[in-house]
Amino acid sequence: KKAEKDSNTEQAKVKKALQQKNVEVARVYAENAIRKKNEGLNWLRMASRVDAVASKQTAVTMKGVTKNMAQVTKALGKALSSMDLQKVSAVMDKFDQQVQNLDVHTSVMEDSMSSAM
């Protein structure tokens, strides 16, 4: 946004210089305006790339969490079928740990995505 504002300021300077018949100064201001506009576009592209990387990382993380939860669910089913309380307790503890890990990953991804914008 700052680059866009600077570009607009430079464009106004171009108009003013042209009205004063100062073509060389207007050319310099025009170059500055173009540079600032390109700078703004580059920042926008960079933000888009960071967002894409964050989305890919979120997808990879969610895939891993889903796999772990499937394993925990399977282990919980086995423990419940044998009705071994120690196994059930261990699996439930592992499940709680996985949920906490998911919360941490989600928080980190949200923070990184918000700071990228």
Coordinates of N, CA and C in Angstrom, one line a residue:
K1 N 0.8 -1.2 0.0 CA 0.0 0.0 0.0 C 0.9 1.3 0.0
K2 N 2.0 1.2 0.7 CA 2.9 2.4 0.8 C 3.4 2.6 -0.6
A3 N 3.9 1.6 -1.3 CA 4.4 1.7 -2.6 C 3.4 2.3 -3.6
E4 N 2.1 1.9 -3.5 CA 1.1 2.4 -4.3 C 0.8 3.9 -4.0
K5 N 0.9 4.2 -2.8 CA 0.7 5.6 -2.4 C 1.9 6.5 -2.9
D6 N 3.1 5.9 -2.8 CA 4.3 6.7 -3.3 C 4.2 6.8 -4.8
S7 N 3.7 5.8 -5.5 CA 3.5 5.9 -7.0 C 2.5 7.0 -7.3
N8 N 1.4 7.0 -6.6 CA 0.4 8.1 -6.9 C 1.0 9.5 -6.6
T9 N 1.8 9.6 -5.6 CA 2.5 10.9 -5.3 C 3.4 11.3 -6.4
E10 N 4.2 10.3 -6.9 CA 5.1 10.6 -8.0 C 4.3 11.0 -9.3
Q11 N 3.2 10.3 -9.5 CA 2.4 10.7 -10.7 C 1.9 12.1 -10.6
A12 N 1.5 12.5 -9.4 CA 1.0 13.9 -9.2 C 2.2 14.9 -9.5
K13 N 3.4 14.5 -9.1 CA 4.6 15.3 -9.4 C 4.8 15.4 -10.9
V14 N 4.6 14.3 -11.6 CA 4.8 14.3 -13.0 C 3.8 15.3 -13.7
K15 N 2.6 15.3 -13.3 CA 1.6 16.2 -13.8 C 2.0 17.7 -13.5
K16 N 2.4 17.9 -12.3 CA 2.8 19.3 -11.9 C 4.0 19.7 -12.8
A17 N 5.0 18.9 -12.9 CA 6.2 19.2 -13.7 C 5.8 19.5 -15.2
L18 N 4.9 18.7 -15.7 CA 4.5 18.9 -17.1 C 3.8 20.2 -17.3
Q19 N 2.9 20.5 -16.3 CA 2.2 21.8 -16.4 C 3.2 23.0 -16.3
Q20 N 4.3 22.8 -15.7 CA 5.4 23.8 -15.6 C 6.3 23.7 -16.8
K21 N 6.0 22.8 -17.8 CA 6.8 22.6 -19.0 C 8.2 22.1 -18.7
N22 N 8.4 21.4 -17.6 CA 9.7 20.9 -17.2 C 9.7 19.4 -17.5
V23 N 10.0 19.0 -18.7 CA 9.9 17.6 -19.2 C 10.9 16.7 -18.6
E24 N 12.1 17.2 -18.4 CA 13.2 16.3 -17.8 C 12.8 15.9 -16.4
V25 N 12.4 16.8 -15.6 CA 12.0 16.5 -14.2 C 10.8 15.6 -14.2
A26 N 9.9 15.8 -15.1 CA 8.7 15.0 -15.2 C 9.1 13.5 -15.6
R27 N 10.1 13.4 -16.4 CA 10.6 12.1 -16.8 C 11.2 11.3 -15.6
V28 N 11.9 12.1 -14.7 CA 12.5 11.5 -13.5 C 11.4 11.0 -12.6
Y29 N 10.4 11.9 -12.4 CA 9.2 11.5 -11.5 C 8.5 10.3 -12.1
A30 N 8.4 10.3 -13.4 CA 7.7 9.1 -14.1 C 8.4 7.8 -13.8
E31 N 9.7 7.9 -13.9 CA 10.6 6.7 -13.6 C 10.4 6.2 -12.2
N32 N 10.3 7.2 -11.3 CA 10.1 6.9 -9.9 C 8.7 6.2 -9.7
A33 N 7.7 6.8 -10.4 CA 6.4 6.3 -10.2 C 6.3 4.8 -10.7
I34 N 6.9 4.6 -11.9 CA 7.0 3.2 -12.4 C 7.7 2.2 -11.5
R35 N 8.8 2.7 -10.9 CA 9.6 1.9 -10.0 C 8.7 1.5 -8.7
K36 N 8.0 2.5 -8.2 CA 7.2 2.3 -7.0 C 6.0 1.3 -7.3
K37 N 5.5 1.5 -8.5 CA 4.4 0.6 -8.9 C 4.9 -0.8 -9.0
N38 N 6.0 -1.0 -9.6 CA 6.6 -2.4 -9.7 C 6.9 -2.9 -8.4
E39 N 7.4 -2.1 -7.5 CA 7.7 -2.5 -6.1 C 6.5 -3.0 -5.4
G40 N 5.4 -2.3 -5.6 CA 4.1 -2.8 -5.0 C 3.7 -4.1 -5.5
L41 N 3.8 -4.3 -6.9 CA 3.4 -5.5 -7.5 C 4.3 -6.7 -7.0
N42 N 5.6 -6.4 -6.8 CA 6.5 -7.4 -6.3 C 6.2 -7.8 -4.9
W43 N 5.8 -6.9 -4.1 CA 5.4 -7.2 -2.7 C 4.1 -8.1 -2.7
L44 N 3.2 -7.8 -3.6 CA 2.0 -8.6 -3.8 C 2.3 -10.0 -4.2
R45 N 3.2 -10.1 -5.2 CA 3.6 -11.5 -5.6 C 4.2 -12.3 -4.5
M46 N 5.1 -11.6 -3.7 CA 5.8 -12.3 -2.6 C 4.8 -12.7 -1.6
A47 N 3.8 -11.9 -1.2 CA 2.8 -12.3 -0.3 C 2.0 -13.5 -0.8
S48 N 1.7 -13.5 -2.1 CA 1.0 -14.6 -2.6 C 1.8 -15.9 -2.5
R49 N 3.1 -15.8 -2.8 CA 4.0 -17.0 -2.7 C 4.1 -17.5 -1.3
V50 N 4.2 -16.6 -0.3 CA 4.3 -17.0 1.1 C 3.0 -17.7 1.5
D51 N 1.8 -17.1 1.0 CA 0.5 -17.7 1.3 C 0.4 -19.1 0.7
A52 N 0.9 -19.3 -0.5 CA 0.9 -20.6 -1.1 C 1.8 -21.6 -0.4
V53 N 3.0 -21.2 0.1 CA 3.8 -22.1 0.9 C 3.2 -22.5 2.2
A54 N 2.6 -21.5 2.8 CA 1.9 -21.8 4.1 C 0.7 -22.7 3.9
S55 N 0.0 -22.6 2.8 CA -1.1 -23.5 2.5 C -0.6 -24.9 2.3
K56 N 0.5 -25.1 1.5 CA 1.1 -26.4 1.3 C 1.6 -27.0 2.6
Q57 N 2.2 -26.2 3.5 CA 2.7 -26.7 4.8 C 1.5 -27.1 5.6
T58 N 0.4 -26.4 5.6 CA -0.8 -26.8 6.3 C -1.3 -28.1 5.8
A59 N -1.3 -28.3 4.5 CA -1.8 -29.5 4.0 C -0.9 -30.7 4.4
V60 N 0.4 -30.5 4.4 CA 1.3 -31.6 4.8 C 1.1 -31.9 6.3
T61 N 1.0 -30.9 7.1 CA 0.8 -31.1 8.5 C -0.5 -31.8 8.8
M62 N -1.6 -31.4 8.1 CA -2.9 -32.1 8.3 C -2.9 -33.5 7.9
K63 N -2.1 -33.8 6.8 CA -2.0 -35.2 6.3 C -1.3 -36.0 7.4
G64 N -0.3 -35.5 8.0 CA 0.4 -36.2 9.1 C -0.5 -36.4 10.3
V65 N -1.2 -35.4 10.7 CA -2.1 -35.5 11.8 C -3.2 -36.5 11.6
T66 N -3.7 -36.5 10.4 CA -4.8 -37.5 10.0 C -4.3 -38.9 10.1
K67 N -3.1 -39.1 9.6 CA -2.5 -40.4 9.7 C -2.3 -40.9 11.1
N68 N -1.8 -40.0 11.9 CA -1.5 -40.3 13.3 C -2.9 -40.6 14.1
M69 N -3.9 -39.8 13.8 CA -5.2 -40.0 14.4 C -5.8 -41.4 14.0
A70 N -5.6 -41.7 12.7 CA -6.1 -43.0 12.2 C -5.4 -44.2 13.0
Q71 N -4.1 -44.0 13.2 CA -3.3 -45.0 14.0 C -3.8 -45.1 15.4
V72 N -4.1 -43.9 16.0 CA -4.5 -43.9 17.4 C -5.9 -44.5 17.5
T73 N -6.8 -44.3 16.5 CA -8.1 -44.8 16.5 C -8.1 -46.3 16.4
K74 N -7.2 -46.8 15.6 CA -7.0 -48.3 15.4 C -6.5 -48.9 16.7
A75 N -5.5 -48.3 17.3 CA -5.0 -48.8 18.6 C -6.0 -48.7 19.7
L76 N -6.8 -47.7 19.7 CA -7.9 -47.6 20.7 C -8.9 -48.7 20.5
G77 N -9.2 -49.0 19.2 CA -10.1 -50.1 19.0 C -9.6 -51.4 19.5
K78 N -8.3 -51.7 19.2 CA -7.7 -52.9 19.7 C -7.7 -53.0 21.3
A79 N -7.4 -51.8 21.9 CA -7.3 -51.8 23.3 C -8.7 -52.0 24.0
L80 N -9.7 -51.4 23.3 CA -11.1 -51.6 23.8 C -11.6 -53.0 23.7
S81 N -11.2 -53.6 22.6 CA -11.6 -55.0 22.4 C -11.0 -56.0 23.4
S82 N -9.8 -55.7 23.8 CA -9.2 -56.5 24.8 C -9.6 -56.0 26.2
M83 N -10.1 -54.8 26.3 CA -10.6 -54.2 27.6 C -9.4 -54.1 28.6
D84 N -8.2 -54.0 28.1 CA -7.0 -53.8 29.0 C -7.0 -52.3 29.3
L85 N -7.3 -52.0 30.6 CA -7.4 -50.6 31.0 C -6.1 -49.8 30.8
Q86 N -4.9 -50.5 31.0 CA -3.7 -49.8 30.9 C -3.4 -49.4 29.4
K87 N -3.8 -50.3 28.5 CA -3.7 -50.0 27.1 C -4.6 -48.9 26.7
V88 N -5.9 -49.0 27.1 CA -6.8 -47.9 26.8 C -6.3 -46.6 27.3
S89 N -5.8 -46.5 28.5 CA -5.3 -45.3 29.1 C -4.1 -44.8 28.3
A90 N -3.2 -45.7 27.9 CA -2.0 -45.2 27.1 C -2.5 -44.7 25.7
V91 N -3.4 -45.3 25.1 CA -3.9 -44.9 23.8 C -4.6 -43.5 23.9
M92 N -5.4 -43.3 25.0 CA -6.1 -42.1 25.2 C -5.1 -40.9 25.5
D93 N -4.0 -41.3 26.2 CA -3.0 -40.3 26.4 C -2.3 -39.9 25.1
K94 N -2.0 -40.9 24.3 CA -1.4 -40.6 23.0 C -2.3 -39.7 22.1
F95 N -3.6 -40.0 22.2 CA -4.6 -39.2 21.4 C -4.6 -37.8 21.9
D96 N -4.6 -37.6 23.2 CA -4.6 -36.2 23.8 C -3.3 -35.5 23.3
Q97 N -2.2 -36.2 23.3 CA -1.0 -35.6 22.8 C -1.1 -35.2 21.4
Q98 N -1.7 -36.0 20.5 CA -1.9 -35.7 19.1 C -2.8 -34.5 18.9
V99 N -3.8 -34.4 19.7 CA -4.7 -33.2 19.6 C -4.0 -32.0 20.0
Q100 N -3.1 -32.1 21.1 CA -2.3 -30.9 21.5 C -1.4 -30.5 20.4
N101 N -0.7 -31.5 19.8 CA 0.2 -31.2 18.6 C -0.5 -30.5 17.5
L102 N -1.8 -31.0 17.2 CA -2.6 -30.4 16.2 C -2.8 -28.9 16.5
D103 N -3.2 -28.6 17.8 CA -3.4 -27.2 18.2 C -2.2 -26.4 18.0
V104 N -1.1 -26.9 18.3 CA 0.2 -26.1 18.2 C 0.5 -25.9 16.7
H105 N 0.3 -26.9 15.9 CA 0.6 -26.7 14.4 C -0.4 -25.7 13.8
T106 N -1.6 -25.8 14.2 CA -2.6 -24.9 13.7 C -2.3 -23.4 14.1
S107 N -1.9 -23.3 15.4 CA -1.6 -21.9 15.9 C -0.4 -21.4 15.1
V108 N 0.7 -22.2 14.9 CA 1.9 -21.8 14.2 C 1.5 -21.4 12.8
M109 N 0.7 -22.2 12.1 CA 0.4 -21.9 10.7 C -0.4 -20.6 10.6
E110 N -1.4 -20.4 11.6 CA -2.2 -19.2 11.6 C -1.3 -18.0 11.8
D111 N -0.4 -18.1 12.7 CA 0.5 -16.9 13.0 C 1.4 -16.6 11.8
S112 N 1.9 -17.6 11.2 CA 2.8 -17.4 10.0 C 2.0 -16.8 8.9
M113 N 0.8 -17.2 8.7 CA 0.0 -16.7 7.6 C -0.4 -15.3 7.9
S114 N -0.7 -15.0 9.1 CA -1.2 -13.6 9.4 C 0.0 -12.6 9.4
S115 N 1.2 -13.1 9.8 CA 2.4 -12.2 9.7 C 2.9 -12.0 8.2
A116 N 2.5 -13.0 7.4 CA 2.9 -12.8 5.9 C 2.1 -11.8 5.3
M117 N 0.9 -11.5 5.8 CA 0.0 -10.5 5.2 C 0.4 -9.2 5.7

